[in-house]
Amino acid sequence: MSYLRPIHSNDIWFDQVFSAKAVSKGGVIRRSKADVDRKIGRDRLELEVRKRGFHLVEAGNQFLIICDRGDIRLIC
């Protein structure tokens, strides 16, 4: 007998976010901080972004996920 863990809404949220076309093209995903706090929490978002080797930037009321594993340089 195999055990399947229940699918939580935060798992669905991650699936939707990280299946965006921008992810496969090395683009940028933007999510409001309020949405992140309400759905999954900042710590979980940071963990998932780190797992993928991407970069997370907090700017104003948004989180920007840079879907590229290369170095980044903040210009200004």
mmCIF file with all atom_site columns, N, CA and C in Angstrom:
data_model
loop_
_atom_site.group_PDB
_atom_site.id
_atom_site.type_symbol
_atom_site.label_atom_id
_atom_site.label_alt_id
_atom_site.label_comp_id
_atom_site.label_asym_id
_atom_site.label_entity_id
_atom_site.label_seq_id
_atom_site.pdbx_PDB_ins_code
_atom_site.Cartn_x
_atom_site.Cartn_y
_atom_site.Cartn_z
_atom_site.occupancy
_atom_site.B_iso_or_equiv
_atom_site.pdbx_formal_charge
_atom_site.auth_seq_id
_atom_site.auth_comp_id
_atom_site.auth_asym_id
_atom_site.auth_atom_id
_atom_site.pdbx_PDB_model_num
ATOM 1   N N  . MET A 1 1  ? 0.851  -1.179 0.000   1.00 0.00 ? 1  MET A N  1
ATOM 2   C CA . MET A 1 1  ? 0.000  0.000  0.000   1.00 0.00 ? 1  MET A CA 1
ATOM 3   C C  . MET A 1 1  ? 0.892  1.235  0.000   1.00 0.00 ? 1  MET A C  1
ATOM 4   N N  . SER A 1 2  ? 0.654  2.124  -0.919  1.00 0.00 ? 2  SER A N  1
ATOM 5   C CA . SER A 1 2  ? 1.454  3.347  -0.956  1.00 0.00 ? 2  SER A CA 1
ATOM 6   C C  . SER A 1 2  ? 0.682  4.497  -0.324  1.00 0.00 ? 2  SER A C  1
ATOM 7   N N  . TYR A 1 3  ? 1.437  5.406  0.217   1.00 0.00 ? 3  TYR A N  1
ATOM 8   C CA . TYR A 1 3  ? 0.833  6.567  0.861   1.00 0.00 ? 3  TYR A CA 1
ATOM 9   C C  . TYR A 1 3  ? 1.063  7.785  -0.021  1.00 0.00 ? 3  TYR A C  1
ATOM 10  N N  . LEU A 1 4  ? 0.011  8.449  -0.388  1.00 0.00 ? 4  LEU A N  1
ATOM 11  C CA . LEU A 1 4  ? 0.111  9.690  -1.141  1.00 0.00 ? 4  LEU A CA 1
ATOM 12  C C  . LEU A 1 4  ? -0.188 10.842 -0.199  1.00 0.00 ? 4  LEU A C  1
ATOM 13  N N  . ARG A 1 5  ? 0.736  11.780 -0.131  1.00 0.00 ? 5  ARG A N  1
ATOM 14  C CA . ARG A 1 5  ? 0.488  12.898 0.762   1.00 0.00 ? 5  ARG A CA 1
ATOM 15  C C  . ARG A 1 5  ? -0.586 13.789 0.160   1.00 0.00 ? 5  ARG A C  1
ATOM 16  N N  . PRO A 1 6  ? -1.386 14.415 1.000   1.00 0.00 ? 6  PRO A N  1
ATOM 17  C CA . PRO A 1 6  ? -2.442 15.280 0.471   1.00 0.00 ? 6  PRO A CA 1
ATOM 18  C C  . PRO A 1 6  ? -1.842 16.492 -0.243  1.00 0.00 ? 6  PRO A C  1
ATOM 19  N N  . ILE A 1 7  ? -2.517 16.929 -1.275  1.00 0.00 ? 7  ILE A N  1
ATOM 20  C CA . ILE A 1 7  ? -2.071 18.122 -1.992  1.00 0.00 ? 7  ILE A CA 1
ATOM 21  C C  . ILE A 1 7  ? -2.642 19.332 -1.272  1.00 0.00 ? 7  ILE A C  1
ATOM 22  N N  . HIS A 1 8  ? -1.753 20.173 -0.794  1.00 0.00 ? 8  HIS A N  1
ATOM 23  C CA . HIS A 1 8  ? -2.169 21.382 -0.097  1.00 0.00 ? 8  HIS A CA 1
ATOM 24  C C  . HIS A 1 8  ? -2.242 22.535 -1.082  1.00 0.00 ? 8  HIS A C  1
ATOM 25  N N  . SER A 1 9  ? -3.030 23.517 -0.728  1.00 0.00 ? 9  SER A N  1
ATOM 26  C CA . SER A 1 9  ? -3.186 24.654 -1.630  1.00 0.00 ? 9  SER A CA 1
ATOM 27  C C  . SER A 1 9  ? -1.861 25.368 -1.868  1.00 0.00 ? 9  SER A C  1
ATOM 28  N N  . ASN A 1 10 ? -0.936 25.342 -0.879  1.00 0.00 ? 10 ASN A N  1
ATOM 29  C CA . ASN A 1 10 ? 0.353  26.001 -1.112  1.00 0.00 ? 10 ASN A CA 1
ATOM 30  C C  . ASN A 1 10 ? 1.197  25.229 -2.125  1.00 0.00 ? 10 ASN A C  1
ATOM 31  N N  . ASP A 1 11 ? 1.023  23.906 -2.208  1.00 0.00 ? 11 ASP A N  1
ATOM 32  C CA . ASP A 1 11 ? 1.713  23.131 -3.242  1.00 0.00 ? 11 ASP A CA 1
ATOM 33  C C  . ASP A 1 11 ? 1.185  23.515 -4.622  1.00 0.00 ? 11 ASP A C  1
ATOM 34  N N  . ILE A 1 12 ? -0.107 23.692 -4.719  1.00 0.00 ? 12 ILE A N  1
ATOM 35  C CA . ILE A 1 12 ? -0.715 24.109 -5.978  1.00 0.00 ? 12 ILE A CA 1
ATOM 36  C C  . ILE A 1 12 ? -0.223 25.502 -6.357  1.00 0.00 ? 12 ILE A C  1
ATOM 37  N N  . TRP A 1 13 ? -0.099 26.381 -5.379  1.00 0.00 ? 13 TRP A N  1
ATOM 38  C CA . TRP A 1 13 ? 0.388  27.742 -5.619  1.00 0.00 ? 13 TRP A CA 1
ATOM 39  C C  . TRP A 1 13 ? 1.802  27.694 -6.201  1.00 0.00 ? 13 TRP A C  1
ATOM 40  N N  . PHE A 1 14 ? 2.679  26.896 -5.605  1.00 0.00 ? 14 PHE A N  1
ATOM 41  C CA . PHE A 1 14 ? 4.047  26.757 -6.120  1.00 0.00 ? 14 PHE A CA 1
ATOM 42  C C  . PHE A 1 14 ? 4.058  26.168 -7.522  1.00 0.00 ? 14 PHE A C  1
ATOM 43  N N  . ASP A 1 15 ? 3.228  25.165 -7.755  1.00 0.00 ? 15 ASP A N  1
ATOM 44  C CA . ASP A 1 15 ? 3.156  24.570 -9.092  1.00 0.00 ? 15 ASP A CA 1
ATOM 45  C C  . ASP A 1 15 ? 2.771  25.617 -10.131 1.00 0.00 ? 15 ASP A C  1
ATOM 46  N N  . GLN A 1 16 ? 1.816  26.462 -9.795  1.00 0.00 ? 16 GLN A N  1
ATOM 47  C CA . GLN A 1 16 ? 1.384  27.501 -10.720 1.00 0.00 ? 16 GLN A CA 1
ATOM 48  C C  . GLN A 1 16 ? 2.476  28.537 -10.945 1.00 0.00 ? 16 GLN A C  1
ATOM 49  N N  . VAL A 1 17 ? 3.104  28.971 -9.874  1.00 0.00 ? 17 VAL A N  1
ATOM 50  C CA . VAL A 1 17 ? 4.138  30.000 -9.986  1.00 0.00 ? 17 VAL A CA 1
ATOM 51  C C  . VAL A 1 17 ? 5.321  29.491 -10.795 1.00 0.00 ? 17 VAL A C  1
ATOM 52  N N  . PHE A 1 18 ? 5.825  28.326 -10.458 1.00 0.00 ? 18 PHE A N  1
ATOM 53  C CA . PHE A 1 18 ? 7.043  27.831 -11.089 1.00 0.00 ? 18 PHE A CA 1
ATOM 54  C C  . PHE A 1 18 ? 6.796  27.080 -12.401 1.00 0.00 ? 18 PHE A C  1
ATOM 55  N N  . SER A 1 19 ? 5.558  27.057 -12.870 1.00 0.00 ? 19 SER A N  1
ATOM 56  C CA . SER A 1 19 ? 5.292  26.508 -14.198 1.00 0.00 ? 19 SER A CA 1
ATOM 57  C C  . SER A 1 19 ? 5.064  27.628 -15.219 1.00 0.00 ? 19 SER A C  1
ATOM 58  N N  . ALA A 1 20 ? 5.225  28.862 -14.802 1.00 0.00 ? 20 ALA A N  1
ATOM 59  C CA . ALA A 1 20 ? 5.072  30.002 -15.711 1.00 0.00 ? 20 ALA A CA 1
ATOM 60  C C  . ALA A 1 20 ? 6.142  29.942 -16.801 1.00 0.00 ? 20 ALA A C  1
ATOM 61  N N  . LYS A 1 21 ? 5.821  30.468 -17.962 1.00 0.00 ? 21 LYS A N  1
ATOM 62  C CA . LYS A 1 21 ? 6.775  30.476 -19.076 1.00 0.00 ? 21 LYS A CA 1
ATOM 63  C C  . LYS A 1 21 ? 8.061  31.209 -18.710 1.00 0.00 ? 21 LYS A C  1
ATOM 64  N N  . ALA A 1 22 ? 7.946  32.234 -17.878 1.00 0.00 ? 22 ALA A N  1
ATOM 65  C CA . ALA A 1 22 ? 9.126  33.012 -17.489 1.00 0.00 ? 22 ALA A CA 1
ATOM 66  C C  . ALA A 1 22 ? 10.180 32.139 -16.817 1.00 0.00 ? 22 ALA A C  1
ATOM 67  N N  . VAL A 1 23 ? 9.754  31.123 -16.091 1.00 0.00 ? 23 VAL A N  1
ATOM 68  C CA . VAL A 1 23 ? 10.698 30.241 -15.397 1.00 0.00 ? 23 VAL A CA 1
ATOM 69  C C  . VAL A 1 23 ? 11.580 29.515 -16.403 1.00 0.00 ? 23 VAL A C  1
ATOM 70  N N  . SER A 1 24 ? 10.979 28.940 -17.424 1.00 0.00 ? 24 SER A N  1
ATOM 71  C CA . SER A 1 24 ? 11.751 28.172 -18.398 1.00 0.00 ? 24 SER A CA 1
ATOM 72  C C  . SER A 1 24 ? 12.632 29.058 -19.269 1.00 0.00 ? 24 SER A C  1
ATOM 73  N N  . LYS A 1 25 ? 12.306 30.337 -19.351 1.00 0.00 ? 25 LYS A N  1
ATOM 74  C CA . LYS A 1 25 ? 13.082 31.263 -20.178 1.00 0.00 ? 25 LYS A CA 1
ATOM 75  C C  . LYS A 1 25 ? 14.087 32.072 -19.366 1.00 0.00 ? 25 LYS A C  1
ATOM 76  N N  . GLY A 1 26 ? 14.187 31.795 -18.064 1.00 0.00 ? 26 GLY A N  1
ATOM 77  C CA . GLY A 1 26 ? 15.108 32.546 -17.226 1.00 0.00 ? 26 GLY A CA 1
ATOM 78  C C  . GLY A 1 26 ? 14.628 33.954 -16.937 1.00 0.00 ? 26 GLY A C  1
ATOM 79  N N  . GLY A 1 27 ? 13.336 34.153 -16.948 1.00 0.00 ? 27 GLY A N  1
ATOM 80  C CA . GLY A 1 27 ? 12.739 35.467 -16.740 1.00 0.00 ? 27 GLY A CA 1
ATOM 81  C C  . GLY A 1 27 ? 12.505 35.803 -15.280 1.00 0.00 ? 27 GLY A C  1
ATOM 82  N N  . VAL A 1 28 ? 11.605 36.740 -15.058 1.00 0.00 ? 28 VAL A N  1
ATOM 83  C CA . VAL A 1 28 ? 11.308 37.241 -13.723 1.00 0.00 ? 28 VAL A CA 1
ATOM 84  C C  . VAL A 1 28 ? 9.827  37.017 -13.424 1.00 0.00 ? 28 VAL A C  1
ATOM 85  N N  . ILE A 1 29 ? 9.564  36.532 -12.218 1.00 0.00 ? 29 ILE A N  1
ATOM 86  C CA . ILE A 1 29 ? 8.200  36.358 -11.728 1.00 0.00 ? 29 ILE A CA 1
ATOM 87  C C  . ILE A 1 29 ? 7.988  37.373 -10.619 1.00 0.00 ? 29 ILE A C  1
ATOM 88  N N  . ARG A 1 30 ? 6.825  37.983 -10.603 1.00 0.00 ? 30 ARG A N  1
ATOM 89  C CA . ARG A 1 30 ? 6.524  39.000 -9.601  1.00 0.00 ? 30 ARG A CA 1
ATOM 90  C C  . ARG A 1 30 ? 5.283  38.568 -8.831  1.00 0.00 ? 30 ARG A C  1
ATOM 91  N N  . ARG A 1 31 ? 5.361  38.651 -7.499  1.00 0.00 ? 31 ARG A N  1
ATOM 92  C CA . ARG A 1 31 ? 4.213  38.347 -6.638  1.00 0.00 ? 31 ARG A CA 1
ATOM 93  C C  . ARG A 1 31 ? 4.151  39.378 -5.517  1.00 0.00 ? 31 ARG A C  1
ATOM 94  N N  . SER A 1 32 ? 2.945  39.750 -5.141  1.00 0.00 ? 32 SER A N  1
ATOM 95  C CA . SER A 1 32 ? 2.799  40.722 -4.048  1.00 0.00 ? 32 SER A CA 1
ATOM 96  C C  . SER A 1 32 ? 3.176  40.067 -2.721  1.00 0.00 ? 32 SER A C  1
ATOM 97  N N  . LYS A 1 33 ? 3.742  40.858 -1.842  1.00 0.00 ? 33 LYS A N  1
ATOM 98  C CA . LYS A 1 33 ? 4.122  40.335 -0.519  1.00 0.00 ? 33 LYS A CA 1
ATOM 99  C C  . LYS A 1 33 ? 2.886  39.881 0.243   1.00 0.00 ? 33 LYS A C  1
ATOM 100 N N  . ALA A 1 34 ? 1.771  40.597 0.082   1.00 0.00 ? 34 ALA A N  1
ATOM 101 C CA . ALA A 1 34 ? 0.535  40.231 0.774   1.00 0.00 ? 34 ALA A CA 1
ATOM 102 C C  . ALA A 1 34 ? 0.054  38.852 0.316   1.00 0.00 ? 34 ALA A C  1
ATOM 103 N N  . ASP A 1 35 ? 0.144  38.574 -0.984  1.00 0.00 ? 35 ASP A N  1
ATOM 104 C CA . ASP A 1 35 ? -0.271 37.281 -1.514  1.00 0.00 ? 35 ASP A CA 1
ATOM 105 C C  . ASP A 1 35 ? 0.621  36.167 -0.981  1.00 0.00 ? 35 ASP A C  1
ATOM 106 N N  . VAL A 1 36 ? 1.915  36.417 -0.957  1.00 0.00 ? 36 VAL A N  1
ATOM 107 C CA . VAL A 1 36 ? 2.862  35.424 -0.432  1.00 0.00 ? 36 VAL A CA 1
ATOM 108 C C  . VAL A 1 36 ? 2.573  35.160 1.042   1.00 0.00 ? 36 VAL A C  1
ATOM 109 N N  . ASP A 1 37 ? 2.391  36.214 1.824   1.00 0.00 ? 37 ASP A N  1
ATOM 110 C CA . ASP A 1 37 ? 2.105  36.056 3.256   1.00 0.00 ? 37 ASP A CA 1
ATOM 111 C C  . ASP A 1 37 ? 0.820  35.268 3.480   1.00 0.00 ? 37 ASP A C  1
ATOM 112 N N  . ARG A 1 38 ? -0.185 35.547 2.686   1.00 0.00 ? 38 ARG A N  1
ATOM 113 C CA . ARG A 1 38 ? -1.494 34.904 2.837   1.00 0.00 ? 38 ARG A CA 1
ATOM 114 C C  . ARG A 1 38 ? -1.463 33.436 2.413   1.00 0.00 ? 38 ARG A C  1
ATOM 115 N N  . LYS A 1 39 ? -0.743 33.130 1.346   1.00 0.00 ? 39 LYS A N  1
ATOM 116 C CA . LYS A 1 39 ? -0.821 31.781 0.780   1.00 0.00 ? 39 LYS A CA 1
ATOM 117 C C  . LYS A 1 39 ? 0.239  30.818 1.301   1.00 0.00 ? 39 LYS A C  1
ATOM 118 N N  . ILE A 1 40 ? 1.503  31.262 1.427   1.00 0.00 ? 40 ILE A N  1
ATOM 119 C CA . ILE A 1 40 ? 2.546  30.294 1.773   1.00 0.00 ? 40 ILE A CA 1
ATOM 120 C C  . ILE A 1 40 ? 3.550  30.781 2.801   1.00 0.00 ? 40 ILE A C  1
ATOM 121 N N  . GLY A 1 41 ? 3.705  32.065 2.966   1.00 0.00 ? 41 GLY A N  1
ATOM 122 C CA . GLY A 1 41 ? 4.669  32.604 3.928   1.00 0.00 ? 41 GLY A CA 1
ATOM 123 C C  . GLY A 1 41 ? 6.015  32.877 3.284   1.00 0.00 ? 41 GLY A C  1
ATOM 124 N N  . ARG A 1 42 ? 6.690  33.876 3.805   1.00 0.00 ? 42 ARG A N  1
ATOM 125 C CA . ARG A 1 42 ? 7.966  34.317 3.231   1.00 0.00 ? 42 ARG A CA 1
ATOM 126 C C  . ARG A 1 42 ? 9.073  33.279 3.383   1.00 0.00 ? 42 ARG A C  1
ATOM 127 N N  . ASP A 1 43 ? 9.113  32.616 4.533   1.00 0.00 ? 43 ASP A N  1
ATOM 128 C CA . ASP A 1 43 ? 10.157 31.609 4.749   1.00 0.00 ? 43 ASP A CA 1
ATOM 129 C C  . ASP A 1 43 ? 10.049 30.477 3.738   1.00 0.00 ? 43 ASP A C  1
ATOM 130 N N  . ARG A 1 44 ? 8.835  30.026 3.479   1.00 0.00 ? 44 ARG A N  1
ATOM 131 C CA . ARG A 1 44 ? 8.630  28.932 2.517   1.00 0.00 ? 44 ARG A CA 1
ATOM 132 C C  . ARG A 1 44 ? 8.989  29.378 1.105   1.00 0.00 ? 44 ARG A C  1
ATOM 133 N N  . LEU A 1 45 ? 8.637  30.628 0.772   1.00 0.00 ? 45 LEU A N  1
ATOM 134 C CA . LEU A 1 45 ? 9.003  31.137 -0.555  1.00 0.00 ? 45 LEU A CA 1
ATOM 135 C C  . LEU A 1 45 ? 10.517 31.161 -0.709  1.00 0.00 ? 45 LEU A C  1
ATOM 136 N N  . GLU A 1 46 ? 11.206 31.671 0.294   1.00 0.00 ? 46 GLU A N  1
ATOM 137 C CA . GLU A 1 46 ? 12.669 31.740 0.228   1.00 0.00 ? 46 GLU A CA 1
ATOM 138 C C  . GLU A 1 46 ? 13.261 30.341 0.072   1.00 0.00 ? 46 GLU A C  1
ATOM 139 N N  . LEU A 1 47 ? 12.756 29.389 0.813   1.00 0.00 ? 47 LEU A N  1
ATOM 140 C CA . LEU A 1 47 ? 13.249 28.008 0.729   1.00 0.00 ? 47 LEU A CA 1
ATOM 141 C C  . LEU A 1 47 ? 13.076 27.444 -0.680  1.00 0.00 ? 47 LEU A C  1
ATOM 142 N N  . GLU A 1 48 ? 11.898 27.636 -1.254  1.00 0.00 ? 48 GLU A N  1
ATOM 143 C CA . GLU A 1 48 ? 11.630 27.104 -2.594  1.00 0.00 ? 48 GLU A CA 1
ATOM 144 C C  . GLU A 1 48 ? 12.493 27.776 -3.653  1.00 0.00 ? 48 GLU A C  1
ATOM 145 N N  . VAL A 1 49 ? 12.717 29.093 -3.514  1.00 0.00 ? 49 VAL A N  1
ATOM 146 C CA . VAL A 1 49 ? 13.563 29.805 -4.475  1.00 0.00 ? 49 VAL A CA 1
ATOM 147 C C  . VAL A 1 49 ? 15.004 29.325 -4.350  1.00 0.00 ? 49 VAL A C  1
ATOM 148 N N  . ARG A 1 50 ? 15.491 29.169 -3.119  1.00 0.00 ? 50 ARG A N  1
ATOM 149 C CA . ARG A 1 50 ? 16.858 28.665 -2.901  1.00 0.00 ? 50 ARG A CA 1
ATOM 150 C C  . ARG A 1 50 ? 17.037 27.263 -3.474  1.00 0.00 ? 50 ARG A C  1
ATOM 151 N N  . LYS A 1 51 ? 16.029 26.391 -3.292  1.00 0.00 ? 51 LYS A N  1
ATOM 152 C CA . LYS A 1 51 ? 16.101 25.024 -3.809  1.00 0.00 ? 51 LYS A CA 1
ATOM 153 C C  . LYS A 1 51 ? 16.354 25.009 -5.314  1.00 0.00 ? 51 LYS A C  1
ATOM 154 N N  . ARG A 1 52 ? 15.764 25.967 -5.997  1.00 0.00 ? 52 ARG A N  1
ATOM 155 C CA . ARG A 1 52 ? 15.882 26.032 -7.454  1.00 0.00 ? 52 ARG A CA 1
ATOM 156 C C  . ARG A 1 52 ? 17.130 26.783 -7.912  1.00 0.00 ? 52 ARG A C  1
ATOM 157 N N  . GLY A 1 53 ? 17.844 27.408 -6.966  1.00 0.00 ? 53 GLY A N  1
ATOM 158 C CA . GLY A 1 53 ? 19.043 28.157 -7.316  1.00 0.00 ? 53 GLY A CA 1
ATOM 159 C C  . GLY A 1 53 ? 18.746 29.514 -7.922  1.00 0.00 ? 53 GLY A C  1
ATOM 160 N N  . PHE A 1 54 ? 17.510 29.996 -7.756  1.00 0.00 ? 54 PHE A N  1
ATOM 161 C CA . PHE A 1 54 ? 17.108 31.285 -8.282  1.00 0.00 ? 54 PHE A CA 1
ATOM 162 C C  . PHE A 1 54 ? 17.424 32.386 -7.272  1.00 0.00 ? 54 PHE A C  1
ATOM 163 N N  . HIS A 1 55 ? 17.038 33.604 -7.588  1.00 0.00 ? 55 HIS A N  1
ATOM 164 C CA . HIS A 1 55 ? 17.286 34.757 -6.716  1.00 0.00 ? 55 HIS A CA 1
ATOM 165 C C  . HIS A 1 55 ? 15.953 35.392 -6.335  1.00 0.00 ? 55 HIS A C  1
ATOM 166 N N  . LEU A 1 56 ? 15.875 35.892 -5.094  1.00 0.00 ? 56 LEU A N  1
ATOM 167 C CA . LEU A 1 56 ? 14.661 36.529 -4.586  1.00 0.00 ? 56 LEU A CA 1
ATOM 168 C C  . LEU A 1 56 ? 14.996 37.950 -4.173  1.00 0.00 ? 56 LEU A C  1
ATOM 169 N N  . VAL A 1 57 ? 14.229 38.900 -4.699  1.00 0.00 ? 57 VAL A N  1
ATOM 170 C CA . VAL A 1 57 ? 14.425 40.313 -4.394  1.00 0.00 ? 57 VAL A CA 1
ATOM 171 C C  . VAL A 1 57 ? 13.123 40.857 -3.817  1.00 0.00 ? 57 VAL A C  1
ATOM 172 N N  . GLU A 1 58 ? 13.241 41.628 -2.752  1.00 0.00 ? 58 GLU A N  1
ATOM 173 C CA . GLU A 1 58 ? 12.082 42.307 -2.178  1.00 0.00 ? 58 GLU A CA 1
ATOM 174 C C  . GLU A 1 58 ? 12.155 43.769 -2.609  1.00 0.00 ? 58 GLU A C  1
ATOM 175 N N  . ALA A 1 59 ? 11.126 44.249 -3.288  1.00 0.00 ? 59 ALA A N  1
ATOM 176 C CA . ALA A 1 59 ? 11.107 45.621 -3.786  1.00 0.00 ? 59 ALA A CA 1
ATOM 177 C C  . ALA A 1 59 ? 9.717  46.208 -3.558  1.00 0.00 ? 59 ALA A C  1
ATOM 178 N N  . GLY A 1 60 ? 9.639  47.182 -2.683  1.00 0.00 ? 60 GLY A N  1
ATOM 179 C CA . GLY A 1 60 ? 8.336  47.773 -2.369  1.00 0.00 ? 60 GLY A CA 1
ATOM 180 C C  . GLY A 1 60 ? 7.417  46.720 -1.794  1.00 0.00 ? 60 GLY A C  1
ATOM 181 N N  . ASN A 1 61 ? 6.233  46.581 -2.388  1.00 0.00 ? 61 ASN A N  1
ATOM 182 C CA . ASN A 1 61 ? 5.277  45.579 -1.890  1.00 0.00 ? 61 ASN A CA 1
ATOM 183 C C  . ASN A 1 61 ? 5.287  44.311 -2.744  1.00 0.00 ? 61 ASN A C  1
ATOM 184 N N  . GLN A 1 62 ? 6.401  44.071 -3.456  1.00 0.00 ? 62 GLN A N  1
ATOM 185 C CA . GLN A 1 62 ? 6.513  42.924 -4.354  1.00 0.00 ? 62 GLN A CA 1
ATOM 186 C C  . GLN A 1 62 ? 7.737  42.068 -4.030  1.00 0.00 ? 62 GLN A C  1
ATOM 187 N N  . PHE A 1 63 ? 7.616  40.789 -4.347  1.00 0.00 ? 63 PHE A N  1
ATOM 188 C CA . PHE A 1 63 ? 8.765  39.905 -4.406  1.00 0.00 ? 63 PHE A CA 1
ATOM 189 C C  . PHE A 1 63 ? 9.043  39.642 -5.878  1.00 0.00 ? 63 PHE A C  1
ATOM 190 N N  . LEU A 1 64 ? 10.284 39.729 -6.256  1.00 0.00 ? 64 LEU A N  1
ATOM 191 C CA . LEU A 1 64 ? 10.708 39.416 -7.613  1.00 0.00 ? 64 LEU A CA 1
ATOM 192 C C  . LEU A 1 64 ? 11.547 38.147 -7.547  1.00 0.00 ? 64 LEU A C  1
ATOM 193 N N  . ILE A 1 65 ? 11.177 37.167 -8.315  1.00 0.00 ? 65 ILE A N  1
ATOM 194 C CA . ILE A 1 65 ? 11.930 35.928 -8.389  1.00 0.00 ? 65 ILE A CA 1
ATOM 195 C C  . ILE A 1 65 ? 12.641 35.932 -9.736  1.00 0.00 ? 65 ILE A C  1
ATOM 196 N N  . ILE A 1 66 ? 13.951 35.974 -9.700  1.00 0.00 ? 66 ILE A N  1
ATOM 197 C CA . ILE A 1 66 ? 14.755 35.965 -10.916 1.00 0.00 ? 66 ILE A CA 1
ATOM 198 C C  . ILE A 1 66 ? 15.103 34.509 -11.198 1.00 0.00 ? 66 ILE A C  1
ATOM 199 N N  . CYS A 1 67 ? 14.529 33.989 -12.248 1.00 0.00 ? 67 CYS A N  1
ATOM 200 C CA . CYS A 1 67 ? 14.613 32.553 -12.566 1.00 0.00 ? 67 CYS A CA 1
ATOM 201 C C  . CYS A 1 67 ? 15.852 32.246 -13.394 1.00 0.00 ? 67 CYS A C  1
ATOM 202 N N  . ASP A 1 68 ? 16.988 32.608 -12.867 1.00 0.00 ? 68 ASP A N  1
ATOM 203 C CA . ASP A 1 68 ? 18.266 32.376 -13.531 1.00 0.00 ? 68 ASP A CA 1
ATOM 204 C C  . ASP A 1 68 ? 19.265 32.055 -12.426 1.00 0.00 ? 68 ASP A C  1
ATOM 205 N N  . ARG A 1 69 ? 20.075 31.042 -12.645 1.00 0.00 ? 69 ARG A N  1
ATOM 206 C CA . ARG A 1 69 ? 21.017 30.625 -11.611 1.00 0.00 ? 69 ARG A CA 1
ATOM 207 C C  . ARG A 1 69 ? 22.333 31.388 -11.664 1.00 0.00 ? 69 ARG A C  1
ATOM 208 N N  . GLY A 1 70 ? 22.493 32.237 -12.674 1.00 0.00 ? 70 GLY A N  1
ATOM 209 C CA . GLY A 1 70 ? 23.737 32.993 -12.816 1.00 0.00 ? 70 GLY A CA 1
ATOM 210 C C  . GLY A 1 70 ? 23.841 34.123 -11.807 1.00 0.00 ? 70 GLY A C  1
ATOM 211 N N  . ASP A 1 71 ? 25.005 34.744 -11.802 1.00 0.00 ? 71 ASP A N  1
ATOM 212 C CA . ASP A 1 71 ? 25.237 35.879 -10.921 1.00 0.00 ? 71 ASP A CA 1
ATOM 213 C C  . ASP A 1 71 ? 24.341 37.049 -11.323 1.00 0.00 ? 71 ASP A C  1
ATOM 214 N N  . ILE A 1 72 ? 24.004 37.874 -10.351 1.00 0.00 ? 72 ILE A N  1
ATOM 215 C CA . ILE A 1 72 ? 23.279 39.091 -10.635 1.00 0.00 ? 72 ILE A CA 1
ATOM 216 C C  . ILE A 1 72 ? 24.052 40.273 -10.085 1.00 0.00 ? 72 ILE A C  1
ATOM 217 N N  . ARG A 1 73 ? 23.877 41.406 -10.712 1.00 0.00 ? 73 ARG A N  1
ATOM 218 C CA . ARG A 1 73 ? 24.545 42.643 -10.290 1.00 0.00 ? 73 ARG A CA 1
ATOM 219 C C  . ARG A 1 73 ? 23.497 43.715 -10.214 1.00 0.00 ? 73 ARG A C  1
ATOM 220 N N  . LEU A 1 74 ? 23.326 44.300 -9.041  1.00 0.00 ? 74 LEU A N  1
ATOM 221 C CA . LEU A 1 74 ? 22.375 45.383 -8.858  1.00 0.00 ? 74 LEU A CA 1
ATOM 222 C C  . LEU A 1 74 ? 23.044 46.680 -9.290  1.00 0.00 ? 74 LEU A C  1
ATOM 223 N N  . ILE A 1 75 ? 22.501 47.335 -10.289 1.00 0.00 ? 75 ILE A N  1
ATOM 224 C CA . ILE A 1 75 ? 23.110 48.534 -10.849 1.00 0.00 ? 75 ILE A CA 1
ATOM 225 C C  . ILE A 1 75 ? 22.758 49.771 -10.027 1.00 0.00 ? 75 ILE A C  1
ATOM 226 N N  . CYS A 1 76 ? 21.514 49.976 -9.746  1.00 0.00 ? 76 CYS A N  1
ATOM 227 C CA . CYS A 1 76 ? 21.125 51.130 -8.921  1.00 0.00 ? 76 CYS A CA 1
ATOM 228 C C  . CYS A 1 76 ? 19.826 50.860 -8.206  1.00 0.00 ? 76 CYS A C  1
#
